Amino acid sequence: MSEEDILNPPRGMRDIVGVEAELHEYLADVFRETARRHGFKPIITPTVEYFKLFEMKSGEEIKRSMYVFQDKAGRTLALRPEVTASVVRAYLKEMRALPKPVRLYYVAQCFRYEEPQKARYREFWQGGLEVIGDPDINADASVAFAASSFLEAVGVKHYYVVGNVSTYRVLMDKMGVPGETQDLILHLIDKDRVGDALKVLGGVVTGGHVELFNKLLNSGLDEAPGILREFRLLGEGEQTTLEAELARTREFIDLLNQMGFHAVYEPRLVRGLAYYSGLIFEYKTSEGLTVSIGGGGRYDGLTRVYGGEYEYSTGLALGLDRIALLLSPEKAVPRRSLIVVSILEGVPLKAGYELVKRITSGGLAVIPYRARTVSKALGFANKQGADAVVILGRRELESGVVTVKDMHTGMQSTIEAGDTDALIKLLEKHGGRG
Amino acid sequence: MSEEDILNPPRGMRDIVGVEAELHEYLADVFRETARRHGFKPIITPTVEYFKLFEMKSGEEIKRSMYVFQDKAGRTLALRPEVTASVVRAYLKEMRALPKPVRLYYVAQCFRYEEPQKARYREFWQGGLEVIGDPDINADASVAFAASSFLEAVGVKHYYVVGNVSTYRVLMDKMGVPGETQDLILHLIDKDRVGDALKVLGGVVTGGHVELFNKLLNSGLDEAPGILREFRLLGEGEQTTLEAELARTREFIDLLNQMGFHAVYEPRLVRGLAYYSGLIFEYKTSEGLTVSIGGGGRYDGLTRVYGGEYEYSTGLALGLDRIALLLSPEKAVPRRSLIVVSILEGVPLKAGYELVKRITSGGLAVIPYRARTVSKALGFANKQGADAVVILGRRELESGVVTVKDMHTGMQSTIEAGDTDALIKLLEKHGGRG
């Protein structure tokens, strides 16, 4: 490996530095705080899981694009491609006895071995919300509301595209399409390859059924129940179930619109994960990105795949890297005043650090700097982009004062070193001018 | 894999859930906020790096205990065992032109394939600080001060054990001990196997030198300069350099003690990472854990290993999992009031969510719940451990009020739904009684 190579992160991965890193941290902070305010509790699952966990129910594409490897004891492990499977596993292991619904959030990096391209990294960050144990549409509304609150808080205009995968699943079951073929068909629809999907379907069912299926893929919520009735295969119970699913989809869309978010129905929305069972949705933005910035939906019964009781569940994940691409770091991240505490020659470091301690207590950012002269200190502060410099020289130390210089106006003042409140207030004023 | 296996995280890894997860998030939050206040900027490096990056300078033990694997293109990758190597790589790639010193922080999970035992997980979380481009002892003081501020903020009593690895490195260089043998000797000292270390040393140098080396390993800062003078191998320049290193070590210890932290010199402290070049230190606690809860030191010149210019650098990392073990989650994590907003039958969800929005704006945690009756809502709130319930029924909606019930006292009151401030104040009062 050449010297140049050693400075690069692995292909498709990134160093996030500078204002980009500040934006990333800000988004993660606001996501966590928003989740907590909406009654979600944190969960931290391993970055590495047994491959088997994801193999069981993640969907074709994700399975193909996982980082899979063996540990020294020969266990087959994988870097997580998403977090919901881990959350469900941890729920079954440790949280079955909790009062339902269990509301969980996470911020975690995930990995997919795909060709790197815009807004698609091999390591990417997701902020997720999950509600386990609640069949009510309120559970879906609650995760959506929290996610939209987050997006609004960070200033991302967004709308919802809503679908329901249960109609296609139930119909294909009744037509006798094997599970893996179903996954492939949904995967092709997800990739906007409806023609190919219908071709695969045509290989296992009659032409009339293919036509009806295609009609469903092109119909709104008003027409869908009528088209379902044309499928003679459906029993009355199934017909009722699917109509209820469509009604639920409509209720969700109406509710989002009433809440002031914009939501539209999209019959071709199926999502890439094989565990979705009914209502699904994606977050889109009309500015800057055509790919979705997040999505989610119902995964009722995923608990059963891992050997647990049937549980109703819903959740979503937002792509923090994609959201970051929509924002300007300088505008999005709240600015914090930066102060240099300049400890001049002859002043014990200890005295300088006492000052640092008091100024940081006010929430300002402080860099302690040991300088031989005031002009060196000012040069340093200038380079660091500081809003103000607090100068502590021998003269100041003896008189119990500090000299404060505003780096924007050049204004200088002397203030009692012991009066923390006044000092912080003065420094904040300097920062505010920045 | 059996059904039971599928519910377990990989061996040596964990799900962090419940109050443990809240504690973990709290520690990470306080670490980040403390770092920001002390003028550090975030950096996010990949979880996965080229194996080569760590192979070059991480130390014997870490190399042996890495998760190493090949990606689909045959690249040899590793899960990071620590973050400093990545930070230095990213610095060289992207930050060389920044004004120095560059002050960076991270919170990141790391991986070591070791036998799982108490306070040692295969995936563990580190909070780290790095200062690149500053030879002054103030840089070391500054990271130490920020770390101690964090530990004090979360309530962890700690003290410093301080050493300096440069004496041993320079002496072994002069005695002609090969680099890898040096690493092995320091590794053995680190593992408290001084006898074995001296045996290895005896294989390559004379008995007299082994004896002097051993004397250094057992001497305080007062005796060390005299012992160094007994090594005839040292030129005057080297003697001066090492004495300056010892003086620097003393200055650091004195400074920490003056600042009110407790610090002691330990000649046998060498640390497990091969890139340390001089002053080193560890964080210990007298309560609960014998292993260190963090450590750091000078890694001047590590930039050169990766082909860059020589840079002075210092830094540290704290083990957040170990720190969590020292704390009681219930006591350590600030409590947030939990409110259930109960949306009764006949009330549009939308009206309930407007209420949720207003209450979350006050920083309280809110779970929206759709209930058929008030008693169901109270039962739900009770199970969830809520401090108060806000009831929104048809009657309330029509009169523009909400009913608030304190879950601790049972006290009930009616309040204007539109007066957000009064509502939040009332709910906070209920939470405060918890």
Coordinates of C-alpha atoms in Angstrom, one line a residue, chain A residues 1 3 6-11 13-17 21-22 24-25 29 32-33 36-39 41-50 52-53 56 64-67 69 71-73 75 77 79-80 89-90 92-96 99-101 103 105 109 111 113 122-123 125 136-138 141-142 145 152 251 255 258-259 306-307 336 349-350 353 356-357 360-361 363-370 380 383-384, chain B residues 1 3 6-11 13-17 21-22 24-25 29 32-33 36-39 41-50 52-53 56 64-67 69 71-73 75 77 79-80 89-90 92-96 99-101 103 105 109 111 113 122-123 125 136-138 141-142 145 152 251 255 258-259 306-307 336 349-350 353 356-357 360-361 363-370 380 383-384:
Chain A
M1 CA 0.0 0.0 0.0
E3 CA 1.8 6.3 1.3
I6 CA -2.6 4.9 3.9
L7 CA -4.1 8.4 4.2
N8 CA -7.4 7.3 2.7
P9 CA -10.3 5.7 4.5
P10 CA -11.5 2.5 3.0
R11 CA -13.2 2.9 -0.3
M13 CA -16.1 5.5 3.6
R14 CA -15.3 8.9 4.9
D15 CA -13.7 11.1 7.5
I16 CA -16.3 13.6 8.6
V17 CA -14.3 16.7 9.8
A21 CA -18.6 17.0 11.6
E22 CA -20.3 19.8 13.6
H24 CA -23.4 15.7 11.9
E25 CA -23.1 16.0 15.6
D29 CA -28.0 15.6 19.1
R32 CA -31.8 12.1 20.2
E33 CA -33.3 15.0 22.1
R36 CA -36.5 11.6 24.2
R37 CA -39.1 14.3 24.2
H38 CA -41.5 12.1 22.3
G39 CA -41.2 9.4 25.0
K41 CA -35.9 5.4 25.3
P42 CA -32.4 4.7 23.9
I43 CA -31.1 1.4 22.8
I44 CA -27.5 0.5 21.8
T45 CA -27.0 -2.7 20.0
P46 CA -23.8 -4.2 18.7
T47 CA -22.3 -2.8 15.5
V48 CA -21.5 -6.4 14.6
E49 CA -24.1 -9.1 14.6
Y50 CA -24.3 -12.8 13.6
K52 CA -27.8 -15.1 10.4
L53 CA -29.8 -12.3 12.1
M56 CA -33.4 -14.3 8.0
R64 CA -26.0 -9.2 -1.2
S65 CA -24.5 -6.0 0.0
M66 CA -23.5 -6.9 3.5
Y67 CA -20.0 -6.9 5.0
F69 CA -16.7 -12.1 7.8
D71 CA -14.1 -14.1 13.6
K72 CA -11.2 -16.1 15.0
A73 CA -13.5 -18.8 16.4
R75 CA -18.4 -17.4 13.8
L77 CA -20.5 -12.1 11.6
L79 CA -21.6 -5.3 10.0
R80 CA -25.2 -4.3 10.5
R89 CA -33.6 -9.4 18.8
A90 CA -32.8 -7.3 21.9
L92 CA -37.1 -10.6 22.6
K93 CA -34.0 -11.2 24.7
E94 CA -34.5 -8.4 27.3
M95 CA -37.7 -6.5 27.0
R96 CA -40.6 -8.9 26.6
P99 CA -45.4 -2.7 29.6
K100 CA -46.3 -2.1 26.0
P101 CA -45.8 -0.3 23.8
R103 CA -40.7 2.9 22.5
Y105 CA -34.7 5.2 19.6
Q109 CA -23.9 3.8 11.8
F111 CA -22.8 -0.5 6.5
Y113 CA -21.1 -2.7 0.4
R122 CA -20.6 2.3 2.6
E123 CA -20.8 3.5 6.2
W125 CA -25.7 7.0 9.9
D136 CA -53.1 1.3 16.7
I137 CA -52.5 3.8 13.9
N138 CA -51.5 6.2 16.7
A141 CA -48.6 8.6 13.7
S142 CA -46.4 8.9 16.8
F145 CA -44.8 13.0 14.2
E152 CA -38.6 20.7 11.2
E251 CA -56.3 7.5 7.6
L255 CA -53.8 12.5 9.6
Q258 CA -54.2 17.5 8.9
M259 CA -51.1 17.8 11.1
Y306 CA -36.8 -14.9 15.6
G307 CA -38.9 -17.3 17.6
R336 CA -21.1 29.0 20.1
L349 CA -1.1 27.7 34.5
K350 CA -3.3 26.9 37.5
Y353 CA -7.3 27.1 34.3
V356 CA -11.2 28.4 32.0
K357 CA -13.3 26.5 34.4
T360 CA -16.9 27.0 30.4
S361 CA -19.5 26.8 33.1
G363 CA -21.5 27.2 28.0
L364 CA -18.9 29.1 26.0
A365 CA -16.0 27.3 24.3
V366 CA -12.6 28.1 25.7
I367 CA -9.1 27.4 24.5
P368 CA -6.4 27.9 27.1
Y369 CA -3.3 29.3 25.5
R370 CA 0.1 30.0 27.0
F380 CA -3.3 33.0 18.0
K383 CA -6.1 32.4 13.6
Q384 CA -8.4 30.2 15.7
Chain B
M1 CA -27.8 -21.8 15.0
E3 CA -33.4 -20.2 18.4
I6 CA -30.2 -16.0 17.4
L7 CA -31.4 -13.9 20.4
N8 CA -27.8 -13.3 21.6
P9 CA -25.5 -10.6 20.4
P10 CA -22.1 -12.0 19.2
R11 CA -19.9 -13.3 22.1
M13 CA -20.7 -7.9 22.8
R14 CA -23.8 -6.5 24.4
D15 CA -27.2 -4.9 24.0
I16 CA -27.3 -1.8 26.1
V17 CA -31.0 -1.2 27.1
A21 CA -28.7 2.8 27.8
E22 CA -29.8 6.1 29.3
H24 CA -24.6 5.5 28.4
E25 CA -26.2 8.2 26.3
D29 CA -23.7 13.7 25.8
R32 CA -19.3 15.8 23.9
E33 CA -20.6 18.9 25.6
R36 CA -17.0 21.4 23.0
R37 CA -16.7 23.8 25.9
H38 CA -13.0 23.2 26.1
G39 CA -12.6 24.2 22.5
K41 CA -14.1 20.1 17.5
P42 CA -15.8 16.9 16.5
I43 CA -14.3 14.3 14.1
I44 CA -16.0 11.2 12.9
T45 CA -13.7 8.6 11.3
P46 CA -14.7 5.3 9.7
T47 CA -15.5 2.4 12.1
V48 CA -13.6 0.2 9.6
E49 CA -10.1 1.0 8.4
Y50 CA -7.4 -0.6 6.4
K52 CA -2.4 -1.6 7.6
L53 CA -3.2 1.7 9.5
M56 CA 2.0 0.2 11.6
R64 CA -3.1 -9.7 17.9
S65 CA -6.6 -8.8 19.1
M66 CA -8.0 -7.0 16.1
Y67 CA -11.0 -8.1 14.1
F69 CA -11.3 -9.4 7.5
D71 CA -14.0 -7.1 1.8
K72 CA -15.4 -8.4 -1.5
A73 CA -12.6 -6.7 -3.5
R75 CA -9.0 -5.3 0.7
L77 CA -9.9 -4.2 6.7
L79 CA -12.6 -2.9 13.0
R80 CA -10.8 0.0 14.7
R89 CA -4.6 9.8 9.3
A90 CA -7.5 12.2 8.8
L92 CA -2.7 14.4 7.4
K93 CA -5.3 14.0 4.7
E94 CA -7.5 17.0 5.5
M95 CA -6.3 19.2 8.3
R96 CA -2.6 20.0 7.7
P99 CA -4.0 26.8 12.3
K100 CA -2.3 24.8 15.1
P101 CA -3.0 23.3 17.5
R103 CA -8.1 20.3 18.9
Y105 CA -12.8 15.1 20.1
Q109 CA -17.0 2.4 19.6
F111 CA -13.3 -3.4 19.0
Y113 CA -11.1 -9.6 20.2
R122 CA -15.2 -6.9 22.6
E123 CA -17.1 -3.7 21.5
W125 CA -17.0 3.0 23.7
D136 CA 3.7 22.9 25.2
I137 CA 2.8 21.1 28.5
N138 CA -0.3 23.3 28.3
A141 CA -2.8 20.0 30.8
S142 CA -5.6 21.1 28.6
F145 CA -8.3 19.3 32.5
E152 CA -16.3 15.6 37.9
E251 CA 5.6 19.8 36.1
L255 CA 0.1 21.2 37.9
Q258 CA -2.4 22.3 42.1
M259 CA -5.6 22.2 40.1
Y306 CA 2.1 7.8 8.0
G307 CA 4.4 9.8 5.8
R336 CA -37.0 14.1 32.9
L349 CA -55.7 12.6 16.8
K350 CA -54.7 15.9 15.3
Y353 CA -50.7 15.9 18.6
V356 CA -48.0 16.9 22.3
K357 CA -46.1 19.5 20.2
T360 CA -42.5 18.7 24.1
S361 CA -41.4 22.2 23.4
G363 CA -38.4 19.7 27.2
L364 CA -40.8 17.2 28.9
A365 CA -41.1 13.7 27.5
V366 CA -44.6 13.0 26.1
I367 CA -46.2 9.7 25.0
P368 CA -49.4 10.2 23.0
Y369 CA -52.0 7.5 23.8
R370 CA -55.4 6.8 22.3
F380 CA -51.5 2.9 30.8
K383 CA -47.6 1.2 33.8
Q384 CA -45.4 3.5 31.8

